[in-house]
JSON list of N, CA and C and ligand atoms in Angstrom, two decimals:
[
{"chain": "A", "resi": 3, "resn": "MET", "atom": "N", "xyz": [-9.33, 8.16, 13.26]},
{"chain": "A", "resi": 3, "resn": "MET", "atom": "CA", "xyz": [-8.79, 7.47, 12.09]},
{"chain": "A", "resi": 3, "resn": "MET", "atom": "C", "xyz": [-9.03, 5.97, 12.22]},
{"chain": "A", "resi": 4, "resn": "GLU", "atom": "N", "xyz": [-9.54, 5.39, 11.15]},
{"chain": "A", "resi": 4, "resn": "GLU", "atom": "CA", "xyz": [-9.86, 3.96, 11.17]},
{"chain": "A", "resi": 4, "resn": "GLU", "atom": "C", "xyz": [-8.98, 3.23, 10.16]},
{"chain": "A", "resi": 5, "resn": "VAL", "atom": "N", "xyz": [-8.26, 2.22, 10.63]},
{"chain": "A", "resi": 5, "resn": "VAL", "atom": "CA", "xyz": [-7.34, 1.48, 9.76]},
{"chain": "A", "resi": 5, "resn": "VAL", "atom": "C", "xyz": [-7.79, 0.02, 9.68]},
{"chain": "A", "resi": 6, "resn": "LYS", "atom": "N", "xyz": [-7.71, -0.54, 8.49]},
{"chain": "A", "resi": 6, "resn": "LYS", "atom": "CA", "xyz": [-8.09, -1.95, 8.34]},
{"chain": "A", "resi": 6, "resn": "LYS", "atom": "C", "xyz": [-7.10, -2.68, 7.45]},
{"chain": "A", "resi": 7, "resn": "VAL", "atom": "N", "xyz": [-6.91, -3.96, 7.76]},
{"chain": "A", "resi": 7, "resn": "VAL", "atom": "CA", "xyz": [-6.17, -4.83, 6.85]},
{"chain": "A", "resi": 7, "resn": "VAL", "atom": "C", "xyz": [-7.17, -5.86, 6.32]},
{"chain": "A", "resi": 8, "resn": "ASN", "atom": "N", "xyz": [-7.26, -5.95, 5.02]},
{"chain": "A", "resi": 8, "resn": "ASN", "atom": "CA", "xyz": [-8.12, -6.95, 4.41]},
{"chain": "A", "resi": 8, "resn": "ASN", "atom": "C", "xyz": [-7.35, -8.26, 4.33]},
{"chain": "A", "resi": 9, "resn": "LYS", "atom": "N", "xyz": [-7.70, -9.19, 5.22]},
{"chain": "A", "resi": 9, "resn": "LYS", "atom": "CA", "xyz": [-6.95, -10.44, 5.31]},
{"chain": "A", "resi": 9, "resn": "LYS", "atom": "C", "xyz": [-7.13, -11.33, 4.08]},
{"chain": "A", "resi": 10, "resn": "GLU", "atom": "N", "xyz": [-8.22, -11.14, 3.38]},
{"chain": "A", "resi": 10, "resn": "GLU", "atom": "CA", "xyz": [-8.43, -11.90, 2.15]},
{"chain": "A", "resi": 10, "resn": "GLU", "atom": "C", "xyz": [-7.36, -11.51, 1.12]},
{"chain": "A", "resi": 11, "resn": "GLN", "atom": "N", "xyz": [-6.99, -10.25, 1.13]},
{"chain": "A", "resi": 11, "resn": "GLN", "atom": "CA", "xyz": [-6.03, -9.75, 0.14]},
{"chain": "A", "resi": 11, "resn": "GLN", "atom": "C", "xyz": [-4.59, -9.89, 0.59]},
{"chain": "A", "resi": 12, "resn": "CYS", "atom": "N", "xyz": [-4.34, -9.73, 1.90]},
{"chain": "A", "resi": 12, "resn": "CYS", "atom": "CA", "xyz": [-2.97, -9.74, 2.42]},
{"chain": "A", "resi": 12, "resn": "CYS", "atom": "C", "xyz": [-2.25, -11.03, 2.04]},
{"chain": "A", "resi": 13, "resn": "ILE", "atom": "N", "xyz": [-1.01, -10.87, 1.54]},
{"chain": "A", "resi": 13, "resn": "ILE", "atom": "CA", "xyz": [-0.21, -12.04, 1.21]},
{"chain": "A", "resi": 13, "resn": "ILE", "atom": "C", "xyz": [0.93, -12.23, 2.21]},
{"chain": "A", "resi": 14, "resn": "GLY", "atom": "N", "xyz": [0.89, -11.46, 3.29]},
{"chain": "A", "resi": 14, "resn": "GLY", "atom": "CA", "xyz": [1.84, -11.64, 4.38]},
{"chain": "A", "resi": 14, "resn": "GLY", "atom": "C", "xyz": [3.26, -11.20, 4.07]},
{"chain": "A", "resi": 15, "resn": "CYS", "atom": "N", "xyz": [3.39, -10.19, 3.24]},
{"chain": "A", "resi": 15, "resn": "CYS", "atom": "CA", "xyz": [4.75, -9.77, 2.86]},
{"chain": "A", "resi": 15, "resn": "CYS", "atom": "C", "xyz": [5.48, -9.07, 4.02]},
{"chain": "A", "resi": 16, "resn": "GLY", "atom": "N", "xyz": [4.76, -8.52, 4.97]},
{"chain": "A", "resi": 16, "resn": "GLY", "atom": "CA", "xyz": [5.39, -7.95, 6.15]},
{"chain": "A", "resi": 16, "resn": "GLY", "atom": "C", "xyz": [5.85, -6.51, 6.03]},
{"chain": "A", "resi": 17, "resn": "LEU", "atom": "N", "xyz": [5.66, -5.92, 4.88]},
{"chain": "A", "resi": 17, "resn": "LEU", "atom": "CA", "xyz": [6.12, -4.53, 4.70]},
{"chain": "A", "resi": 17, "resn": "LEU", "atom": "C", "xyz": [5.46, -3.56, 5.68]},
{"chain": "A", "resi": 18, "resn": "CYS", "atom": "N", "xyz": [4.18, -3.73, 5.86]},
{"chain": "A", "resi": 18, "resn": "CYS", "atom": "CA", "xyz": [3.47, -2.79, 6.74]},
{"chain": "A", "resi": 18, "resn": "CYS", "atom": "C", "xyz": [4.04, -2.81, 8.15]},
{"chain": "A", "resi": 19, "resn": "GLU", "atom": "N", "xyz": [4.35, -4.01, 8.64]},
{"chain": "A", "resi": 19, "resn": "GLU", "atom": "CA", "xyz": [4.92, -4.09, 9.99]},
{"chain": "A", "resi": 19, "resn": "GLU", "atom": "C", "xyz": [6.30, -3.42, 10.04]},
{"chain": "A", "resi": 20, "resn": "SER", "atom": "N", "xyz": [7.10, -3.60, 8.97]},
{"chain": "A", "resi": 20, "resn": "SER", "atom": "CA", "xyz": [8.41, -2.95, 9.03]},
{"chain": "A", "resi": 20, "resn": "SER", "atom": "C", "xyz": [8.29, -1.44, 8.91]},
{"chain": "A", "resi": 21, "resn": "ILE", "atom": "N", "xyz": [7.31, -0.98, 8.18]},
{"chain": "A", "resi": 21, "resn": "ILE", "atom": "CA", "xyz": [7.15, 0.48, 8.04]},
{"chain": "A", "resi": 21, "resn": "ILE", "atom": "C", "xyz": [6.53, 1.09, 9.29]},
{"chain": "A", "resi": 22, "resn": "CYS", "atom": "N", "xyz": [5.55, 0.42, 9.87]},
{"chain": "A", "resi": 22, "resn": "CYS", "atom": "CA", "xyz": [4.83, 1.00, 11.00]},
{"chain": "A", "resi": 22, "resn": "CYS", "atom": "C", "xyz": [4.49, -0.06, 12.05]},
{"chain": "A", "resi": 23, "resn": "PRO", "atom": "N", "xyz": [5.51, -0.52, 12.79]},
{"chain": "A", "resi": 23, "resn": "PRO", "atom": "CA", "xyz": [5.29, -1.57, 13.79]},
{"chain": "A", "resi": 23, "resn": "PRO", "atom": "C", "xyz": [4.41, -1.14, 14.96]},
{"chain": "A", "resi": 24, "resn": "ASP", "atom": "N", "xyz": [4.18, 0.16, 15.10]},
{"chain": "A", "resi": 24, "resn": "ASP", "atom": "CA", "xyz": [3.30, 0.61, 16.18]},
{"chain": "A", "resi": 24, "resn": "ASP", "atom": "C", "xyz": [1.83, 0.33, 15.87]},
{"chain": "A", "resi": 25, "resn": "VAL", "atom": "N", "xyz": [1.52, 0.10, 14.63]},
{"chain": "A", "resi": 25, "resn": "VAL", "atom": "CA", "xyz": [0.12, -0.09, 14.23]},
{"chain": "A", "resi": 25, "resn": "VAL", "atom": "C", "xyz": [-0.14, -1.50, 13.68]},
{"chain": "A", "resi": 26, "resn": "PHE", "atom": "N", "xyz": [0.83, -2.02, 12.88]},
{"chain": "A", "resi": 26, "resn": "PHE", "atom": "CA", "xyz": [0.61, -3.32, 12.26]},
{"chain": "A", "resi": 26, "resn": "PHE", "atom": "C", "xyz": [1.47, -4.39, 12.90]},
{"chain": "A", "resi": 27, "resn": "LYS", "atom": "N", "xyz": [0.93, -5.58, 13.01]},
{"chain": "A", "resi": 27, "resn": "LYS", "atom": "CA", "xyz": [1.75, -6.71, 13.44]},
{"chain": "A", "resi": 27, "resn": "LYS", "atom": "C", "xyz": [1.34, -7.94, 12.65]},
{"chain": "A", "resi": 28, "resn": "MET", "atom": "N", "xyz": [2.31, -8.84, 12.46]},
{"chain": "A", "resi": 28, "resn": "MET", "atom": "CA", "xyz": [2.01, -10.07, 11.77]},
{"chain": "A", "resi": 28, "resn": "MET", "atom": "C", "xyz": [1.37, -11.02, 12.77]},
{"chain": "A", "resi": 29, "resn": "SER", "atom": "N", "xyz": [0.25, -11.61, 12.40]},
{"chain": "A", "resi": 29, "resn": "SER", "atom": "CA", "xyz": [-0.43, -12.50, 13.33]},
{"chain": "A", "resi": 29, "resn": "SER", "atom": "C", "xyz": [-0.07, -13.95, 13.03]},
{"chain": "A", "resi": 30, "resn": "LYS", "atom": "N", "xyz": [-0.59, -14.84, 13.84]},
{"chain": "A", "resi": 30, "resn": "LYS", "atom": "CA", "xyz": [-0.20, -16.26, 13.74]},
{"chain": "A", "resi": 30, "resn": "LYS", "atom": "C", "xyz": [-0.56, -16.87, 12.38]},
{"chain": "A", "resi": 31, "resn": "ASP", "atom": "N", "xyz": [-1.59, -16.33, 11.77]},
{"chain": "A", "resi": 31, "resn": "ASP", "atom": "CA", "xyz": [-1.98, -16.87, 10.46]},
{"chain": "A", "resi": 31, "resn": "ASP", "atom": "C", "xyz": [-1.08, -16.37, 9.33]},
{"chain": "A", "resi": 32, "resn": "GLY", "atom": "N", "xyz": [-0.03, -15.61, 9.69]},
{"chain": "A", "resi": 32, "resn": "GLY", "atom": "CA", "xyz": [0.93, -15.16, 8.68]},
{"chain": "A", "resi": 32, "resn": "GLY", "atom": "C", "xyz": [0.48, -13.92, 7.95]},
{"chain": "A", "resi": 33, "resn": "LYS", "atom": "N", "xyz": [-0.61, -13.33, 8.41]},
{"chain": "A", "resi": 33, "resn": "LYS", "atom": "CA", "xyz": [-1.10, -12.12, 7.78]},
{"chain": "A", "resi": 33, "resn": "LYS", "atom": "C", "xyz": [-1.03, -10.97, 8.77]},
{"chain": "A", "resi": 34, "resn": "SER", "atom": "N", "xyz": [-1.14, -9.79, 8.22]},
{"chain": "A", "resi": 34, "resn": "SER", "atom": "CA", "xyz": [-1.04, -8.61, 9.06]},
{"chain": "A", "resi": 34, "resn": "SER", "atom": "C", "xyz": [-2.36, -8.29, 9.73]},
{"chain": "A", "resi": 35, "resn": "GLU", "atom": "N", "xyz": [-2.27, -7.68, 10.90]},
{"chain": "A", "resi": 35, "resn": "GLU", "atom": "CA", "xyz": [-3.49, -7.16, 11.52]},
{"chain": "A", "resi": 35, "resn": "GLU", "atom": "C", "xyz": [-3.16, -5.85, 12.23]},
{"chain": "A", "resi": 36, "resn": "VAL", "atom": "N", "xyz": [-4.20, -5.10, 12.51]},
{"chain": "A", "resi": 36, "resn": "VAL", "atom": "CA", "xyz": [-4.01, -3.84, 13.22]},
{"chain": "A", "resi": 36, "resn": "VAL", "atom": "C", "xyz": [-3.95, -4.16, 14.70]},
{"chain": "A", "resi": 37, "resn": "LYS", "atom": "N", "xyz": [-2.92, -3.65, 15.37]},
{"chain": "A", "resi": 37, "resn": "LYS", "atom": "CA", "xyz": [-2.76, -3.94, 16.79]},
{"chain": "A", "resi": 37, "resn": "LYS", "atom": "C", "xyz": [-3.92, -3.36, 17.60]},
{"chain": "A", "resi": 38, "resn": "GLU", "atom": "N", "xyz": [-4.31, -4.10, 18.62]},
{"chain": "A", "resi": 38, "resn": "GLU", "atom": "CA", "xyz": [-5.46, -3.66, 19.41]},
{"chain": "A", "resi": 38, "resn": "GLU", "atom": "C", "xyz": [-5.20, -2.34, 20.11]},
{"chain": "A", "resi": 39, "resn": "ASP", "atom": "N", "xyz": [-3.96, -2.13, 20.53]},
{"chain": "A", "resi": 39, "resn": "ASP", "atom": "CA", "xyz": [-3.66, -0.90, 21.26]},
{"chain": "A", "resi": 39, "resn": "ASP", "atom": "C", "xyz": [-3.07, 0.18, 20.35]},
{"chain": "A", "resi": 40, "resn": "ALA", "atom": "N", "xyz": [-3.27, 0.01, 19.04]},
{"chain": "A", "resi": 40, "resn": "ALA", "atom": "CA", "xyz": [-2.71, 0.98, 18.10]},
{"chain": "A", "resi": 40, "resn": "ALA", "atom": "C", "xyz": [-3.33, 2.35, 18.30]},
{"chain": "A", "resi": 41, "resn": "GLU", "atom": "N", "xyz": [-2.51, 3.36, 18.08]},
{"chain": "A", "resi": 41, "resn": "GLU", "atom": "CA", "xyz": [-3.01, 4.74, 18.13]},
{"chain": "A", "resi": 41, "resn": "GLU", "atom": "C", "xyz": [-2.75, 5.37, 16.77]},
{"chain": "A", "resi": 42, "resn": "PRO", "atom": "N", "xyz": [-3.61, 5.05, 15.81]},
{"chain": "A", "resi": 42, "resn": "PRO", "atom": "CA", "xyz": [-3.37, 5.43, 14.42]},
{"chain": "A", "resi": 42, "resn": "PRO", "atom": "C", "xyz": [-3.13, 6.93, 14.21]},
{"chain": "A", "resi": 43, "resn": "GLU", "atom": "N", "xyz": [-3.81, 7.74, 15.00]},
{"chain": "A", "resi": 43, "resn": "GLU", "atom": "CA", "xyz": [-3.66, 9.20, 14.83]},
{"chain": "A", "resi": 43, "resn": "GLU", "atom": "C", "xyz": [-2.21, 9.64, 14.95]},
{"chain": "A", "resi": 44, "resn": "LYS", "atom": "N", "xyz": [-1.46, 8.93, 15.78]},
{"chain": "A", "resi": 44, "resn": "LYS", "atom": "CA", "xyz": [-0.07, 9.33, 16.01]},
{"chain": "A", "resi": 44, "resn": "LYS", "atom": "C", "xyz": [0.85, 8.89, 14.89]},
{"chain": "A", "resi": 45, "resn": "HIS", "atom": "N", "xyz": [0.34, 8.01, 14.02]},
{"chain": "A", "resi": 45, "resn": "HIS", "atom": "CA", "xyz": [1.22, 7.42, 13.00]},
{"chain": "A", "resi": 45, "resn": "HIS", "atom": "C", "xyz": [0.65, 7.57, 11.60]},
{"chain": "A", "resi": 46, "resn": "ALA", "atom": "N", "xyz": [-0.12, 8.61, 11.40]},
{"chain": "A", "resi": 46, "resn": "ALA", "atom": "CA", "xyz": [-0.84, 8.77, 10.13]},
{"chain": "A", "resi": 46, "resn": "ALA", "atom": "C", "xyz": [0.10, 8.71, 8.92]},
{"chain": "A", "resi": 47, "resn": "ASP", "atom": "N", "xyz": [1.24, 9.35, 9.02]},
{"chain": "A", "resi": 47, "resn": "ASP", "atom": "CA", "xyz": [2.17, 9.38, 7.88]},
{"chain": "A", "resi": 47, "resn": "ASP", "atom": "C", "xyz": [2.67, 7.98, 7.53]},
{"chain": "A", "resi": 48, "resn": "HIS", "atom": "N", "xyz": [2.99, 7.21, 8.57]},
{"chain": "A", "resi": 48, "resn": "HIS", "atom": "CA", "xyz": [3.49, 5.86, 8.34]},
{"chain": "A", "resi": 48, "resn": "HIS", "atom": "C", "xyz": [2.39, 4.93, 7.83]},
{"chain": "A", "resi": 49, "resn": "ILE", "atom": "N", "xyz": [1.19, 5.14, 8.29]},
{"chain": "A", "resi": 49, "resn": "ILE", "atom": "CA", "xyz": [0.07, 4.32, 7.80]},
{"chain": "A", "resi": 49, "resn": "ILE", "atom": "C", "xyz": [-0.16, 4.61, 6.32]},
{"chain": "A", "resi": 50, "resn": "ASP", "atom": "N", "xyz": [-0.09, 5.87, 5.99]},
{"chain": "A", "resi": 50, "resn": "ASP", "atom": "CA", "xyz": [-0.23, 6.29, 4.59]},
{"chain": "A", "resi": 50, "resn": "ASP", "atom": "C", "xyz": [0.84, 5.60, 3.74]},
{"chain": "A", "resi": 51, "resn": "GLN", "atom": "N", "xyz": [2.07, 5.62, 4.26]},
{"chain": "A", "resi": 51, "resn": "GLN", "atom": "CA", "xyz": [3.20, 5.00, 3.55]},
{"chain": "A", "resi": 51, "resn": "GLN", "atom": "C", "xyz": [3.01, 3.49, 3.44]},
{"chain": "A", "resi": 52, "resn": "ALA", "atom": "N", "xyz": [2.57, 2.85, 4.51]},
{"chain": "A", "resi": 52, "resn": "ALA", "atom": "CA", "xyz": [2.35, 1.40, 4.50]},
{"chain": "A", "resi": 52, "resn": "ALA", "atom": "C", "xyz": [1.27, 1.04, 3.49]},
{"chain": "A", "resi": 53, "resn": "ALA", "atom": "N", "xyz": [0.19, 1.79, 3.50]},
{"chain": "A", "resi": 53, "resn": "ALA", "atom": "CA", "xyz": [-0.91, 1.51, 2.57]},
{"chain": "A", "resi": 53, "resn": "ALA", "atom": "C", "xyz": [-0.44, 1.65, 1.13]},
{"chain": "A", "resi": 54, "resn": "ALA", "atom": "N", "xyz": [0.39, 2.65, 0.87]},
{"chain": "A", "resi": 54, "resn": "ALA", "atom": "CA", "xyz": [0.89, 2.87, -0.49]},
{"chain": "A", "resi": 54, "resn": "ALA", "atom": "C", "xyz": [1.90, 1.80, -0.89]},
{"chain": "A", "resi": 55, "resn": "SER", "atom": "N", "xyz": [2.59, 1.22, 0.10]},
{"chain": "A", "resi": 55, "resn": "SER", "atom": "CA", "xyz": [3.64, 0.25, -0.20]},
{"chain": "A", "resi": 55, "resn": "SER", "atom": "C", "xyz": [3.13, -1.18, -0.29]},
{"chain": "A", "resi": 56, "resn": "CYS", "atom": "N", "xyz": [2.01, -1.46, 0.31]},
{"chain": "A", "resi": 56, "resn": "CYS", "atom": "CA", "xyz": [1.48, -2.83, 0.30]},
{"chain": "A", "resi": 56, "resn": "CYS", "atom": "C", "xyz": [1.25, -3.28, -1.15]},
{"chain": "A", "resi": 57, "resn": "PRO", "atom": "N", "xyz": [1.87, -4.41, -1.53]},
{"chain": "A", "resi": 57, "resn": "PRO", "atom": "CA", "xyz": [1.82, -4.84, -2.93]},
{"chain": "A", "resi": 57, "resn": "PRO", "atom": "C", "xyz": [0.42, -5.23, -3.41]},
{"chain": "A", "resi": 58, "resn": "VAL", "atom": "N", "xyz": [-0.46, -5.54, -2.47]},
{"chain": "A", "resi": 58, "resn": "VAL", "atom": "CA", "xyz": [-1.81, -5.94, -2.89]},
{"chain": "A", "resi": 58, "resn": "VAL", "atom": "C", "xyz": [-2.88, -4.96, -2.40]},
{"chain": "A", "resi": 59, "resn": "ALA", "atom": "N", "xyz": [-2.43, -3.81, -1.93]},
{"chain": "A", "resi": 59, "resn": "ALA", "atom": "CA", "xyz": [-3.36, -2.76, -1.48]},
{"chain": "A", "resi": 59, "resn": "ALA", "atom": "C", "xyz": [-4.39, -3.27, -0.49]},
{"chain": "A", "resi": 60, "resn": "ALA", "atom": "N", "xyz": [-3.91, -4.05, 0.50]},
{"chain": "A", "resi": 60, "resn": "ALA", "atom": "CA", "xyz": [-4.83, -4.63, 1.49]},
{"chain": "A", "resi": 60, "resn": "ALA", "atom": "C", "xyz": [-5.13, -3.67, 2.64]},
{"chain": "A", "resi": 61, "resn": "ILE", "atom": "N", "xyz": [-4.39, -2.57, 2.71]},
{"chain": "A", "resi": 61, "resn": "ILE", "atom": "CA", "xyz": [-4.56, -1.64, 3.82]},
{"chain": "A", "resi": 61, "resn": "ILE", "atom": "C", "xyz": [-5.43, -0.46, 3.40]},
{"chain": "A", "resi": 62, "resn": "THR", "atom": "N", "xyz": [-6.48, -0.26, 4.15]},
{"chain": "A", "resi": 62, "resn": "THR", "atom": "CA", "xyz": [-7.32, 0.91, 3.88]},
{"chain": "A", "resi": 62, "resn": "THR", "atom": "C", "xyz": [-7.46, 1.71, 5.17]},
{"chain": "A", "resi": 63, "resn": "PHE", "atom": "N", "xyz": [-7.64, 2.98, 5.01]},
{"chain": "A", "resi": 63, "resn": "PHE", "atom": "CA", "xyz": [-7.85, 3.82, 6.20]},
{"chain": "A", "resi": 63, "resn": "PHE", "atom": "C", "xyz": [-8.71, 5.00, 5.82]},
{"chain": "A", "resi": 64, "resn": "LYS", "atom": "N", "xyz": [-9.38, 5.51, 6.81]},
{"chain": "A", "resi": 64, "resn": "LYS", "atom": "CA", "xyz": [-10.10, 6.76, 6.56]},
{"chain": "A", "resi": 64, "resn": "LYS", "atom": "C", "xyz": [-9.98, 7.64, 7.79]},
{"chain": "A", "resi": 65, "resn": "ASP", "atom": "N", "xyz": [-9.93, 8.91, 7.53]},
{"chain": "A", "resi": 65, "resn": "ASP", "atom": "CA", "xyz": [-9.85, 9.85, 8.62]},
{"chain": "A", "resi": 65, "resn": "ASP", "atom": "C", "xyz": [-11.21, 9.96, 9.28]},
{"chain": "A", "resi": 66, "resn": "ALA", "atom": "N", "xyz": [-11.21, 9.97, 10.60]},
{"chain": "A", "resi": 66, "resn": "ALA", "atom": "CA", "xyz": [-12.47, 10.01, 11.33]},
{"chain": "A", "resi": 66, "resn": "ALA", "atom": "C", "xyz": [-13.18, 11.32, 11.09]},
{"chain": "B", "resi": 119, "resn": "F3S", "atom": "FE1", "xyz": [-0.10, -7.91, 4.10]},
{"chain": "B", "resi": 119, "resn": "F3S", "atom": "FE2", "xyz": [0.27, -5.77, 2.68]},
{"chain": "B", "resi": 119, "resn": "F3S", "atom": "FE3", "xyz": [1.11, -5.84, 5.09]},
{"chain": "B", "resi": 119, "resn": "F3S", "atom": "S1", "xyz": [0.44, -7.87, 1.97]},
{"chain": "B", "resi": 119, "resn": "F3S", "atom": "S2", "xyz": [1.63, -7.97, 5.45]},
{"chain": "B", "resi": 119, "resn": "F3S", "atom": "S3", "xyz": [-1.00, -5.93, 4.48]},
{"chain": "B", "resi": 119, "resn": "F3S", "atom": "S4", "xyz": [2.11, -4.84, 3.43]}
]
């Protein structure tokens, strides 16, 4: 599973981190990023939920 945050689109609302802190974290630039040690396969449901909740649809993912 491949997860991406489009930083151009992200407005830093932080929802993704609150929904799935194991995969997303807010970085110093105030935008979200995918954690380097994330294990997306284990959190597929939450990633799905975060992507659906992001107000600017900056989160995309695809199943490997
Ligand atoms: Fe950014 Fe969307 Fe997360 S705006 S902080 S990617 S919920």
